[in-house]
CSV table of C-alpha atoms in Angstrom, one decimal:
chain,number,residue,atom,x,y,z
Z,1,PHE,CA,1.7,-4.6,-2.2
Z,2,VAL,CA,2.5,-3.0,1.1
Z,3,TRP,CA,-1.3,-3.6,1.5
Z,4,ILE,CA,-0.7,-7.3,2.3
Z,5,PHE,CA,1.7,-6.5,5.2
Z,6,MET,CA,-0.7,-3.9,6.6
Z,7,THR,CA,-3.6,-6.3,6.3
Z,8,ASP,CA,-1.7,-8.8,8.4
Z,9,LEU,CA,-1.1,-6.1,11.0
Z,10,LEU,CA,-4.8,-5.4,11.2
Z,11,TYR,CA,-5.5,-9.1,12.0
Z,12,THR,CA,-2.6,-9.0,14.6
Z,13,GLU,CA,-4.2,-6.0,16.3
Z,14,LYS,CA,-7.7,-7.7,16.2
Z,15,ASP,CA,-6.2,-10.8,17.9
Z,16,LEU,CA,-4.6,-8.6,20.6
Z,17,VAL,CA,-7.9,-6.7,21.2
Z,18,THR,CA,-9.7,-10.1,21.6
Z,19,SER,CA,-7.0,-11.1,24.1
Z,20,LEU,CA,-7.3,-7.8,25.9
Z,21,LYS,CA,-11.1,-8.1,26.2
Z,22,GLU,CA,-10.6,-11.6,27.7
Z,23,TYR,CA,-8.2,-10.1,30.3
Z,24,ILE,CA,-10.8,-7.3,31.1
Z,25,ARG,CA,-13.5,-9.9,31.5
Z,26,GLN,CA,-11.4,-11.9,34.0
Z,27,GLU,CA,-10.5,-8.7,35.8
Z,28,GLU,CA,-14.2,-7.6,36.0
Z,29,ASN,CA,-15.2,-11.1,37.3
Z,30,ARG,CA,-12.4,-11.0,40.0
Z,31,LEU,CA,-13.4,-7.4,41.0
Z,32,GLU,CA,-17.1,-8.4,41.1
Z,33,GLN,CA,-16.2,-11.2,43.6
Z,34,VAL,CA,-14.2,-8.7,45.7
Z,35,LYS,CA,-17.1,-6.2,45.6
Z,36,GLU,CA,-19.6,-8.9,46.8
Z,37,TRP,CA,-17.3,-9.7,49.7
Z,38,ALA,CA,-16.9,-6.1,50.6
Z,39,ASP,CA,-20.6,-5.3,50.5
Z,40,LYS,CA,-21.5,-8.4,52.6
Z,41,LEU,CA,-18.9,-7.5,55.3
Z,42,ASP,CA,-19.8,-3.8,55.2
Z,43,SER,CA,-23.3,-4.7,56.2
Z,44,LEU,CA,-22.2,-7.2,58.8
Z,45,THR,CA,-19.6,-5.0,60.5
Z,46,ASN,CA,-22.0,-2.1,60.6
Z,47,THR,CA,-24.5,-4.2,62.6
Z,48,ALA,CA,-21.8,-5.8,64.8
Z,49,THR,CA,-20.2,-2.5,65.8
Z,50,GLN,CA,-23.5,-1.0,67.0
Z,51,ASP,CA,-23.6,-3.6,69.9
Z,52,PRO,CA,-20.2,-5.5,70.0
Z,53,GLU,CA,-20.9,-7.3,73.3
Z,54,GLY,CA,-24.4,-8.4,72.3
Z,55,PHE,CA,-23.2,-9.5,68.8
Z,56,LEU,CA,-20.3,-11.5,70.2
Z,57,GLY,CA,-22.5,-12.9,72.9
Z,58,HIS,CA,-23.9,-15.2,70.2
Z,59,PRO,CA,-21.4,-18.1,69.9
Z,60,VAL,CA,-22.0,-18.6,66.2
Z,61,ASN,CA,-21.0,-14.9,65.6
Z,62,ALA,CA,-17.8,-15.4,67.6
Z,63,PHE,CA,-16.9,-18.6,65.7
Z,64,LYS,CA,-17.6,-16.9,62.3
Z,65,LEU,CA,-15.4,-13.9,63.2
Z,66,MET,CA,-12.5,-16.3,64.0
Z,67,LYS,CA,-13.1,-18.2,60.8
Z,68,ARG,CA,-13.2,-15.0,58.7
Z,69,LEU,CA,-10.0,-13.6,60.1
Z,70,ASN,CA,-8.2,-16.8,60.1
Z,71,SER,CA,-9.0,-18.2,56.6
Z,72,GLU,CA,-11.5,-16.2,54.6
Z,73,TRP,CA,-9.5,-13.0,54.6
Z,74,GLY,CA,-6.6,-15.0,53.4
Z,75,ASP,CA,-8.7,-16.3,50.5
Z,76,LEU,CA,-9.7,-12.8,49.7
Z,77,GLU,CA,-6.0,-11.8,49.7
Z,78,SER,CA,-5.3,-14.5,47.2
Z,79,LEU,CA,-8.2,-13.4,45.0
Z,80,VAL,CA,-6.9,-9.7,45.1
Z,81,LEU,CA,-3.4,-10.8,44.3
Z,82,LYS,CA,-4.5,-13.2,41.5
Z,83,ASP,CA,-2.6,-12.4,38.3
Z,84,THR,CA,-5.0,-12.6,35.3
Z,85,THR,CA,-2.5,-10.9,32.9
Z,86,ASN,CA,-0.6,-14.0,31.9
Z,87,GLY,CA,-2.7,-14.9,28.8
Z,88,PHE,CA,-2.7,-11.3,27.5
Z,89,ILE,CA,1.0,-10.6,28.2
Z,90,SER,CA,2.2,-13.9,26.6
Z,91,ASN,CA,0.1,-13.2,23.5
Z,92,LEU,CA,1.4,-9.6,23.3
Z,93,THR,CA,5.0,-10.8,23.7
Z,94,MET,CA,4.5,-13.4,20.9
Z,95,GLN,CA,2.8,-10.9,18.5
Z,96,ARG,CA,5.4,-8.1,19.2
Z,97,GLN,CA,7.9,-9.7,16.8
Z,98,PHE,CA,5.5,-8.8,14.0
Z,99,PHE,CA,5.0,-5.2,15.1
Z,100,PRO,CA,6.3,-2.4,12.8
Z,101,THR,CA,9.5,-0.7,13.8
Z,102,GLU,CA,10.4,2.9,14.5
Z,103,GLU,CA,11.7,3.0,10.9
Z,104,ASP,CA,8.3,1.7,9.6
Z,105,GLN,CA,6.4,4.4,11.5
Z,106,THR,CA,8.7,7.1,10.1
Z,107,GLY,CA,8.3,5.6,6.6
Z,108,ALA,CA,4.5,5.7,7.0
Z,109,ALA,CA,4.7,9.4,8.1
Z,110,LYS,CA,6.9,10.3,5.2
Z,111,ALA,CA,4.5,8.6,2.8
Z,112,LEU,CA,1.6,10.6,4.2
Z,113,LEU,CA,3.6,13.8,3.8
Z,114,ARG,CA,4.5,12.8,0.2
Z,115,LEU,CA,0.8,12.3,-0.5
Z,116,GLN,CA,0.1,15.7,1.0
Z,117,ASP,CA,2.5,17.4,-1.4
Z,118,THR,CA,1.7,15.4,-4.5
Z,119,TYR,CA,-2.0,16.0,-4.3
Z,120,GLN,CA,-1.8,19.4,-2.7
Z,121,LEU,CA,-3.8,18.5,0.4
Z,122,SER,CA,-4.1,20.8,3.4
Z,123,ALA,CA,-3.3,19.4,6.9
Z,124,ASN,CA,-6.9,20.1,7.9
Z,125,THR,CA,-8.3,18.0,4.9
Z,126,ILE,CA,-6.1,15.0,5.9
Z,127,SER,CA,-6.8,15.4,9.6
Z,128,ASN,CA,-10.6,15.4,9.0
Z,129,GLY,CA,-10.3,12.4,6.7
Z,130,ASP,CA,-11.9,14.3,3.8
Z,131,LEU,CA,-10.2,12.4,1.0
Z,132,PRO,CA,-11.8,11.5,-2.3
Z,133,GLY,CA,-13.3,8.0,-2.5
Z,134,VAL,CA,-12.9,7.3,1.2
Z,135,VAL,CA,-15.2,4.6,2.6
Z,136,HIS,CA,-13.8,4.3,6.1
Z,137,LYS,CA,-13.3,7.9,7.2
Z,138,SER,CA,-10.7,8.4,10.0
Z,139,ARG,CA,-10.0,11.6,11.8
Z,140,MET,CA,-6.6,12.4,13.2
Z,141,THR,CA,-6.3,13.5,16.9
Z,142,VAL,CA,-4.1,16.2,18.3
Z,143,ALA,CA,-1.6,13.5,19.3
Z,144,ASP,CA,-1.6,12.2,15.7
Z,145,CYS,CA,-0.9,15.6,14.2
Z,146,PHE,CA,1.7,16.3,16.9
Z,147,GLU,CA,3.5,13.0,16.2
Z,148,LEU,CA,3.5,13.7,12.4
Z,149,GLY,CA,5.0,17.1,13.1
Z,150,LYS,CA,7.6,15.6,15.4
Z,151,ILE,CA,8.8,13.2,12.7
Z,152,ALA,CA,9.1,16.0,10.2
Z,153,TYR,CA,11.0,18.0,12.9
Z,154,SER,CA,13.4,15.1,13.4
Z,155,GLU,CA,14.2,15.2,9.7
Z,156,ALA,CA,14.8,18.9,9.7
Z,157,ASP,CA,11.7,19.3,7.5
Z,158,TYR,CA,10.4,22.5,9.1
Z,159,TYR,CA,7.9,23.2,6.3
Z,160,HIS,CA,5.8,20.1,7.3
Z,161,THR,CA,6.6,20.6,11.0
Z,162,GLU,CA,4.9,23.9,10.8
Z,163,LEU,CA,1.9,22.5,8.9
Z,164,TRP,CA,1.2,19.7,11.4
Z,165,MET,CA,2.0,21.6,14.6
Z,166,ALA,CA,-0.3,24.4,13.4
Z,167,GLN,CA,-3.0,21.8,12.8
Z,168,ALA,CA,-2.5,20.3,16.2
Z,169,LEU,CA,-2.8,23.8,17.7
Z,170,THR,CA,-5.9,24.5,15.8
Z,171,GLN,CA,-7.6,21.4,17.1
Z,172,LEU,CA,-6.6,22.3,20.6
Z,173,ASP,CA,-7.9,25.8,20.2
Z,174,GLU,CA,-11.2,24.3,19.0
Z,175,GLY,CA,-11.5,22.5,22.3
Z,176,GLU,CA,-10.3,19.0,21.5
Z,177,GLU,CA,-9.1,17.3,24.7
Z,178,SER,CA,-5.6,15.9,24.6
Z,179,THR,CA,-2.7,15.1,26.9
Z,180,ILE,CA,-0.5,17.2,24.6
Z,181,GLU,CA,-0.2,20.7,26.0
Z,182,LYS,CA,-0.6,23.9,23.9
Z,183,VAL,CA,2.7,25.3,25.0
Z,184,THR,CA,4.5,22.1,23.9
Z,185,VAL,CA,3.0,22.3,20.4
Z,186,MET,CA,3.7,26.0,20.2
Z,187,ASP,CA,7.3,25.4,21.1
Z,188,TYR,CA,7.8,23.1,18.1
Z,189,LEU,CA,5.8,25.4,15.9
Z,190,ASN,CA,7.8,28.4,16.9
Z,191,TYR,CA,11.1,26.8,16.1
Z,192,ALA,CA,9.8,25.7,12.7
Z,193,ILE,CA,8.6,29.1,11.8
Z,194,TYR,CA,11.9,30.7,12.9
Z,195,GLN,CA,13.9,28.2,10.8
Z,196,GLN,CA,12.0,29.3,7.8
Z,197,GLY,CA,13.0,32.9,8.4
Z,198,GLU,CA,9.7,34.3,9.5
Z,199,LEU,CA,10.9,36.3,12.5
Z,200,GLU,CA,7.7,38.4,13.0
Z,201,ARG,CA,5.5,35.3,13.2
Z,202,ALA,CA,7.9,33.6,15.5
Z,203,LEU,CA,7.9,36.7,17.8
Z,204,GLU,CA,4.1,36.8,17.9
Z,205,LEU,CA,3.8,33.1,18.7
Z,206,THR,CA,6.5,33.6,21.5
Z,207,LYS,CA,4.3,36.3,23.1
Z,208,ARG,CA,1.3,34.0,22.9
Z,209,MET,CA,3.3,31.3,24.6
Z,210,LEU,CA,4.3,33.6,27.4
Z,211,LYS,CA,0.7,34.5,28.1
Z,212,LEU,CA,0.0,30.8,28.7
Z,213,ASP,CA,3.2,30.2,30.7
Z,214,PRO,CA,5.0,33.4,31.8
Z,215,ASN,CA,7.9,31.4,33.3
Z,216,HIS,CA,8.7,29.4,30.1
Z,217,GLN,CA,12.4,29.6,30.0
Z,218,ARG,CA,13.0,29.1,26.3
Z,219,ALA,CA,10.2,31.5,25.4
Z,220,ASN,CA,11.6,34.2,27.5
Z,221,GLY,CA,15.0,33.7,25.9
Z,222,ASN,CA,13.5,33.6,22.4
Z,223,LEU,CA,11.6,36.9,23.0
Z,224,LYS,CA,14.8,38.9,23.5
Z,225,TYR,CA,16.6,37.1,20.7
Z,226,PHE,CA,13.8,37.5,18.2
Z,227,GLU,CA,13.3,41.2,19.0
Z,228,PHE,CA,17.1,41.7,18.5
Z,229,GLN,CA,17.2,39.8,15.3
Z,230,LEU,CA,14.1,41.5,13.9
Z,231,GLU,CA,15.5,44.9,14.5
Z,232,LYS,CA,18.8,43.9,12.9
Z,233,GLN,CA,16.9,42.5,9.9
Z,234,ARG,CA,14.9,45.7,9.5
Z,235,LYS,CA,18.1,47.8,9.4
Z,236,ALA,CA,19.6,45.4,6.8
Z,237,GLU,CA,16.5,45.6,4.6
Z,238,ALA,CA,16.5,49.4,4.8
Z,239,GLU,CA,20.2,49.5,3.7
Z,240,LYS,CA,19.6,47.0,0.9
Z,241,LYS,CA,16.6,49.0,-0.4
Z,242,GLU,CA,18.6,52.1,-0.5
Z,243,GLN,CA,21.3,50.4,-2.5
Z,244,GLU,CA,18.8,48.9,-4.9
Z,245,ASP,CA,17.2,52.3,-5.5
Z,246,LYS,CA,20.6,53.7,-6.5
Z,247,LYS,CA,21.2,50.8,-8.9
Z,248,ARG,CA,17.8,51.2,-10.4
Z,249,GLU,CA,18.6,54.8,-11.3
Z,250,LYS,CA,21.6,53.7,-13.3
Z,251,LYS,CA,20.2,50.7,-15.1
Z,252,VAL,CA,16.7,49.8,-16.3
Z,253,LEU,CA,16.0,46.1,-16.4
Z,254,ASP,CA,14.9,44.8,-19.8
Z,255,LYS,CA,11.6,43.1,-18.8
Z,256,ARG,CA,11.1,41.5,-22.2
Z,257,GLU,CA,14.5,39.8,-22.0
Z,258,ALA,CA,13.8,38.6,-18.5
Z,259,GLN,CA,10.4,37.2,-19.6
Z,260,ARG,CA,12.1,35.5,-22.5
Z,261,LYS,CA,14.6,33.8,-20.2
Z,262,ARG,CA,11.9,32.8,-17.8
Z,263,SER,CA,9.8,31.2,-20.6
Z,264,LYS,CA,12.8,29.0,-21.5
Z,265,ASP,CA,13.1,27.6,-18.0
Z,266,PRO,CA,11.4,24.2,-18.0
Z,267,LEU,CA,9.1,23.2,-15.2
Z,268,PRO,CA,11.1,21.0,-12.9
Z,269,GLU,CA,10.4,17.3,-13.6
Z,270,ARG,CA,9.2,16.7,-10.1
Z,271,LYS,CA,6.5,19.4,-10.5
Z,272,LYS,CA,5.5,18.0,-13.9
Z,273,TYR,CA,5.1,14.6,-12.2
Z,274,GLU,CA,3.0,15.9,-9.4
Z,275,LYS,CA,0.7,17.9,-11.7
Z,276,LEU,CA,0.1,14.9,-13.8
Z,277,CYS,CA,-0.6,12.8,-10.7
Z,278,ARG,CA,-3.3,15.3,-9.8
Z,279,GLY,CA,-4.8,15.2,-13.3
Z,280,GLU,CA,-3.4,18.6,-14.2
Z,281,GLY,CA,-1.2,19.6,-17.1
Z,282,VAL,CA,-2.2,16.9,-19.6
Z,283,LYS,CA,-1.0,18.2,-22.9
Z,284,LEU,CA,-3.3,16.4,-25.4
Z,285,THR,CA,-5.0,19.0,-27.5
Z,286,PRO,CA,-8.6,18.5,-28.7
Z,287,ARG,CA,-7.4,17.9,-32.2
Z,288,ARG,CA,-5.1,15.1,-31.2
Z,289,GLN,CA,-7.8,13.8,-28.9
Z,290,SER,CA,-10.2,13.5,-31.9
Z,291,ARG,CA,-7.7,11.2,-33.6
Z,292,LEU,CA,-7.9,8.6,-30.7
Z,293,PHE,CA,-10.3,5.8,-31.3
Z,294,CYS,CA,-11.7,2.6,-29.8
Z,295,ARG,CA,-11.9,-0.6,-31.9
Z,296,TYR,CA,-12.2,-4.4,-31.8
Z,297,PHE,CA,-8.8,-5.7,-32.6
Z,298,ASP,CA,-7.8,-9.2,-33.9
Z,299,ASN,CA,-4.2,-8.4,-34.8
Z,300,ASN,CA,-4.4,-9.2,-38.5
Z,301,ARG,CA,-6.8,-12.1,-38.0
Z,302,ASN,CA,-4.9,-14.0,-35.4
Z,303,PRO,CA,-6.6,-17.4,-35.1
Z,304,ARG,CA,-7.1,-17.0,-31.3
Z,305,LEU,CA,-8.6,-13.5,-31.7
Z,306,LEU,CA,-10.9,-14.1,-34.7
Z,307,LEU,CA,-13.9,-15.1,-32.7
Z,308,ALA,CA,-13.1,-13.0,-29.7
Z,309,PRO,CA,-11.3,-9.8,-30.7
Z,310,VAL,CA,-10.0,-7.7,-27.9
Z,311,LYS,CA,-11.3,-4.2,-27.1
Z,312,GLN,CA,-8.5,-1.7,-27.9
Z,313,GLU,CA,-8.5,2.0,-27.0
Z,314,ASP,CA,-6.0,4.6,-28.0
Z,315,GLU,CA,-4.8,6.4,-24.8
Z,316,TRP,CA,-2.1,8.5,-26.3
Z,317,ASP,CA,-0.7,9.2,-29.8
Z,318,ARG,CA,3.0,10.1,-29.4
Z,319,PRO,CA,4.3,7.8,-28.0
Z,320,ARG,CA,1.5,5.5,-28.9
Z,321,ILE,CA,-0.1,4.0,-25.7
Z,322,VAL,CA,-3.0,1.7,-26.1
Z,323,ARG,CA,-5.3,0.2,-23.5
Z,324,TYR,CA,-7.0,-3.2,-23.8
Z,325,HIS,CA,-10.3,-3.6,-21.9
Z,326,ASP,CA,-11.5,-6.8,-20.2
Z,327,ILE,CA,-8.2,-8.4,-21.1
Z,328,ILE,CA,-7.8,-10.3,-17.8
Z,329,SER,CA,-10.6,-11.9,-15.8
Z,330,ASP,CA,-11.3,-11.6,-12.1
Z,331,SER,CA,-10.5,-15.3,-11.6
Z,332,GLU,CA,-7.2,-14.8,-13.3
Z,333,ILE,CA,-6.4,-11.8,-11.2
Z,334,THR,CA,-7.2,-13.8,-8.1
Z,335,THR,CA,-4.9,-16.6,-9.2
Z,336,VAL,CA,-2.0,-14.2,-9.9
Z,337,LYS,CA,-2.4,-12.6,-6.5
Z,338,GLU,CA,-2.5,-15.9,-4.7
Z,339,LEU,CA,0.7,-17.0,-6.5
Z,340,ALA,CA,2.4,-13.7,-5.8
Z,341,LYS,CA,1.6,-13.1,-2.1
Z,342,PRO,CA,4.0,-15.7,-0.6
Z,343,ARG,CA,7.0,-14.3,-2.4
Z,344,LEU,CA,6.4,-10.6,-2.4
Z,345,ARG,CA,9.6,-8.7,-1.7
Z,346,ARG,CA,10.5,-5.0,-1.4
Z,347,ALA,CA,11.1,-3.5,-4.8
Z,348,THR,CA,14.6,-2.2,-5.5
Z,349,ILE,CA,16.3,0.5,-7.7
Z,350,SER,CA,19.7,0.6,-9.3
Z,351,ASN,CA,22.0,3.0,-7.5
Z,352,PRO,CA,23.0,5.6,-10.1
Z,353,VAL,CA,26.6,5.7,-8.7
Z,354,THR,CA,27.4,2.0,-7.9
Z,355,GLY,CA,24.9,0.3,-10.1
Z,356,VAL,CA,24.0,-2.0,-7.2
Z,357,LEU,CA,20.3,-2.8,-6.7
Z,358,GLU,CA,19.0,-1.4,-3.4
Z,359,THR,CA,15.8,-0.4,-1.6
Z,360,ALA,CA,14.9,3.3,-1.6
Z,361,PRO,CA,12.6,5.2,0.9
Z,362,TYR,CA,10.5,6.6,-1.9
Z,363,ARG,CA,9.8,3.1,-3.5
Z,364,ILE,CA,7.9,1.1,-1.0
Z,365,SER,CA,6.0,-1.3,-3.4
Z,366,LYS,CA,6.6,-5.1,-3.3
Z,367,SER,CA,7.0,-7.4,-6.2
Z,368,ALA,CA,7.3,-11.0,-7.2
Z,369,TRP,CA,8.2,-12.8,-10.4
Z,370,LEU,CA,6.0,-15.6,-11.9
Z,371,SER,CA,7.0,-18.0,-14.6
Z,372,ALA,CA,4.7,-19.7,-17.1
Z,373,TYR,CA,5.6,-23.2,-16.0
Z,374,GLU,CA,4.3,-22.5,-12.4
Z,375,HIS,CA,0.6,-22.3,-13.3
Z,376,SER,CA,-1.5,-22.8,-16.4
Z,377,THR,CA,-3.1,-19.3,-15.8
Z,378,ILE,CA,0.3,-17.6,-16.2
Z,379,GLU,CA,0.9,-19.6,-19.4
Z,380,LYS,CA,-2.5,-18.5,-20.8
Z,381,ILE,CA,-1.8,-14.8,-19.9
Z,382,ASN,CA,1.6,-14.9,-21.6
Z,383,GLN,CA,0.0,-16.4,-24.7
Z,384,ARG,CA,-2.7,-13.7,-24.8
Z,385,ILE,CA,0.0,-11.0,-24.6
Z,386,GLU,CA,1.8,-12.6,-27.5
Z,387,ASP,CA,-1.4,-12.9,-29.6
Z,388,VAL,CA,-2.2,-9.2,-29.0
Z,389,THR,CA,1.2,-7.7,-29.5
Z,390,ASP,CA,2.6,-10.3,-32.0
Z,391,LEU,CA,5.9,-10.2,-29.9
Z,392,GLU,CA,7.8,-13.2,-28.7
Z,393,MET,CA,7.3,-14.0,-25.1
Z,394,ASP,CA,10.1,-16.6,-24.7
Z,395,THR,CA,12.6,-13.9,-24.2
Z,396,ALA,CA,10.4,-11.7,-22.0
Z,397,GLU,CA,11.4,-11.2,-18.4
Z,398,GLU,CA,10.1,-13.8,-16.0
Z,399,LEU,CA,12.7,-14.1,-13.2
Z,400,GLN,CA,14.0,-11.3,-11.1
Z,401,LYS,CA,17.7,-10.7,-11.3
Z,402,ASP,CA,19.5,-9.1,-8.3
Z,403,GLU,CA,22.7,-8.4,-10.3
Z,404,PRO,CA,23.3,-4.9,-11.6
Z,405,ASP,CA,23.9,-6.3,-15.1
Z,406,ALA,CA,20.5,-8.0,-15.1
Z,407,PHE,CA,19.8,-7.5,-18.9
Z,408,LYS,CA,23.3,-8.8,-19.7
Z,409,GLU,CA,22.7,-11.9,-17.7
Z,410,LEU,CA,19.4,-12.5,-19.5
Z,411,GLY,CA,21.1,-12.2,-22.9
Z,412,THR,CA,17.9,-11.0,-24.5
Z,413,GLY,CA,18.8,-7.3,-25.2
Z,414,ASN,CA,17.0,-4.2,-24.0
Z,415,ARG,CA,13.3,-3.9,-23.1
Z,416,ILE,CA,11.6,-3.3,-26.4
Z,417,ALA,CA,8.1,-2.9,-25.0
Z,418,THR,CA,6.1,-2.8,-21.7
Z,419,TRP,CA,2.7,-4.5,-21.0
Z,420,LEU,CA,1.1,-3.4,-17.8
Z,421,PHE,CA,-2.0,-5.1,-16.3
Z,422,TYR,CA,-4.2,-3.2,-13.8
Z,423,MET,CA,-5.5,-5.8,-11.4
Z,424,SER,CA,-7.5,-3.4,-9.1
Z,425,ASP,CA,-9.4,-0.2,-9.2
Z,426,VAL,CA,-8.0,2.7,-7.2
Z,427,SER,CA,-10.3,5.1,-5.4
Z,428,ALA,CA,-7.9,8.0,-5.7
Z,429,GLY,CA,-4.4,8.5,-7.1
Z,430,GLY,CA,-2.2,5.7,-8.5
Z,431,ALA,CA,-1.9,6.9,-12.1
Z,432,THR,CA,1.0,5.9,-14.5
Z,433,VAL,CA,2.4,9.2,-15.8
Z,434,PHE,CA,4.8,10.1,-18.6
Z,435,PRO,CA,6.3,13.5,-17.6
Z,436,ASP,CA,8.1,14.2,-20.9
Z,437,VAL,CA,4.9,14.2,-23.0
Z,438,GLY,CA,2.3,15.1,-20.3
Z,439,ALA,CA,0.4,11.8,-20.5
Z,440,ALA,CA,-1.4,10.2,-17.6
Z,441,VAL,CA,-3.0,6.7,-17.6
Z,442,TRP,CA,-5.3,5.8,-14.8
Z,443,PRO,CA,-5.8,2.3,-13.2
Z,444,LYS,CA,-8.9,0.4,-14.3
Z,445,LYS,CA,-9.3,-3.2,-13.1
Z,446,GLY,CA,-9.2,-5.8,-15.9
Z,447,THR,CA,-7.4,-3.6,-18.4
Z,448,ALA,CA,-3.9,-3.5,-19.6
Z,449,VAL,CA,-1.8,-0.7,-21.3
Z,450,PHE,CA,1.0,-1.3,-23.8
Z,451,TRP,CA,3.7,0.8,-25.4
Z,452,TYR,CA,7.1,0.4,-27.1
Z,453,ASN,CA,10.2,1.6,-25.2
Z,454,LEU,CA,12.4,1.4,-28.3
Z,455,PHE,CA,11.9,2.8,-31.8
Z,456,ALA,CA,11.9,0.2,-34.5
Z,457,SER,CA,15.6,1.2,-35.2
Z,458,GLY,CA,16.5,0.0,-31.7
Z,459,GLU,CA,17.1,3.5,-30.3
Z,460,GLY,CA,15.5,4.3,-27.0
Z,461,ASP,CA,12.2,6.3,-27.0
Z,462,TYR,CA,12.8,8.5,-24.0
Z,463,SER,CA,9.3,10.0,-24.2
Z,464,THR,CA,8.2,6.7,-22.7
Z,465,ARG,CA,10.0,7.4,-19.4
Z,466,HIS,CA,7.2,6.9,-16.8
Z,467,ALA,CA,6.6,6.8,-13.1
Z,468,ALA,CA,3.8,5.6,-10.8
Z,469,CYS,CA,1.9,8.1,-8.7
Z,470,PRO,CA,1.4,7.3,-5.1
Z,471,VAL,CA,-2.0,5.8,-4.2
Z,472,LEU,CA,-4.0,8.4,-2.2
Z,473,VAL,CA,-6.9,6.1,-1.2
Z,474,GLY,CA,-7.2,2.4,-1.9
Z,475,ASN,CA,-4.8,-0.3,-3.0
Z,476,LYS,CA,-3.1,-0.8,-6.3
Z,477,TRP,CA,-2.2,-4.2,-7.9
Z,478,VAL,CA,-0.4,-4.2,-11.2
Z,479,SER,CA,1.4,-6.9,-13.2
Z,480,ASN,CA,4.2,-6.0,-15.7
Z,481,LYS,CA,5.5,-7.9,-18.6
Z,482,TRP,CA,8.7,-6.5,-20.0
Z,483,ILE,CA,9.4,-7.8,-23.5
Z,484,HIS,CA,12.9,-7.9,-24.8
Z,485,GLU,CA,14.6,-7.4,-28.2
Z,486,ARG,CA,15.8,-10.9,-28.9
Z,487,GLY,CA,13.3,-13.0,-30.8
Z,488,GLN,CA,11.6,-10.0,-32.3
Z,489,GLU,CA,13.8,-9.7,-35.4
Z,490,PHE,CA,11.1,-10.9,-37.8
Z,491,ARG,CA,8.1,-9.8,-35.7
Z,492,ARG,CA,9.2,-6.2,-35.5
Z,493,PRO,CA,11.9,-5.6,-38.2
Z,494,CYS,CA,14.5,-2.9,-37.7
Z,495,ALA,CA,13.8,0.5,-39.3
Z,496,MET,CA,16.5,2.4,-41.3
Z,497,SER,CA,15.7,5.8,-39.6
Z,498,GLU,CA,16.9,6.4,-36.1
Z,499,MET,CA,13.6,7.8,-34.8
Z,500,GLU,CA,11.3,5.5,-36.9
């Protein structure tokens, strides 16, 4: 929902451009008047100075000279000094209150770097605007790449500093014109490479810098320092190799045992998450896939579904995740969006230490809570979810709670199930992934996915832990319905087995 804020900024900028063009029009009109005056007097003075006495011998010429110098040049002075900036400056001052802050710019840069890592995109791919599903292709300039590298540098993120300073340098080498000098880019790049321990590359880049600017003070100092450190490193590596050779003679490493230990090391959760976001690492086998079906579903002949059963598709088997197609109409989506827009607020997370709800730099979505009594469309949607799931909606979440003990305040127990509407298509990215089981569910407008968070016994099904992937291209609108335990006692009776 950051999309709404960004859309407002687009219209703000459009308004400023209109104001700027009006200022330019007024300036061009003023300069045109000055130019006409200058051309007229240029011709007149050229003629007059060829024969001053003869020219001034004409009484009208003498009168007009007095008139010009006494009043007309004063009018010209007023025209030259006329301030046409008032309208533009006042508009700019008024709109400035809506401008993004330095923090916003840094956040946008970090979001771009996160997309780069999650979807394994090269700096060149992003700079050229070659992203999947892109309609409005936008190329980054040297200054853009340099700014992104500087933000990474200020965060001591030397990996991304190197990537983006190297991209800026490549574009300069290819002949792109820029106010950013090569030596300046290379200075940042050099430090980033050094901080990552690559002394040889840092030394080579320093030598290249000195070819461009032999008097560069820092480069001259770095040259001696890098040469000294490199020699020191080579001696240390030689000594280490000698010691390792001696140890290898005494003890042979059991490769099979080492391989066995490595196979037990699980893939870090972050890596699992990123692979699933890219559509990699999905663990559903062909045999399990063959057991997933599509069907028309009336939920045991529910009266409201008999004549219009819903389209149900199995997305995953364990845990069971199902998708319902054409479950929400375009007009209903529009209504939900219009109701939500005025009250969208930055989403929060629960601090793992204090339990207090707070914003986090990695969660930039915005959310709003809608109640059934606010609009008949919301009431209809809630009824539809109840018909399909056969779960009580009266105890489902409707209002956002800012207290850390939100569920306790509701008095409706834990979240038994999740219903997730997709209210937009996404050009690239934006999947909902379940890292523990390797499942990935992709957005499709007008559909909804549903799963149980708890076993029938009331125990948590931790395989349903999920996360949203960042949107690479496009916008993502979703609507959640979190259904709680209370009220489901007869609709979903408790099981005797813990994992049932």
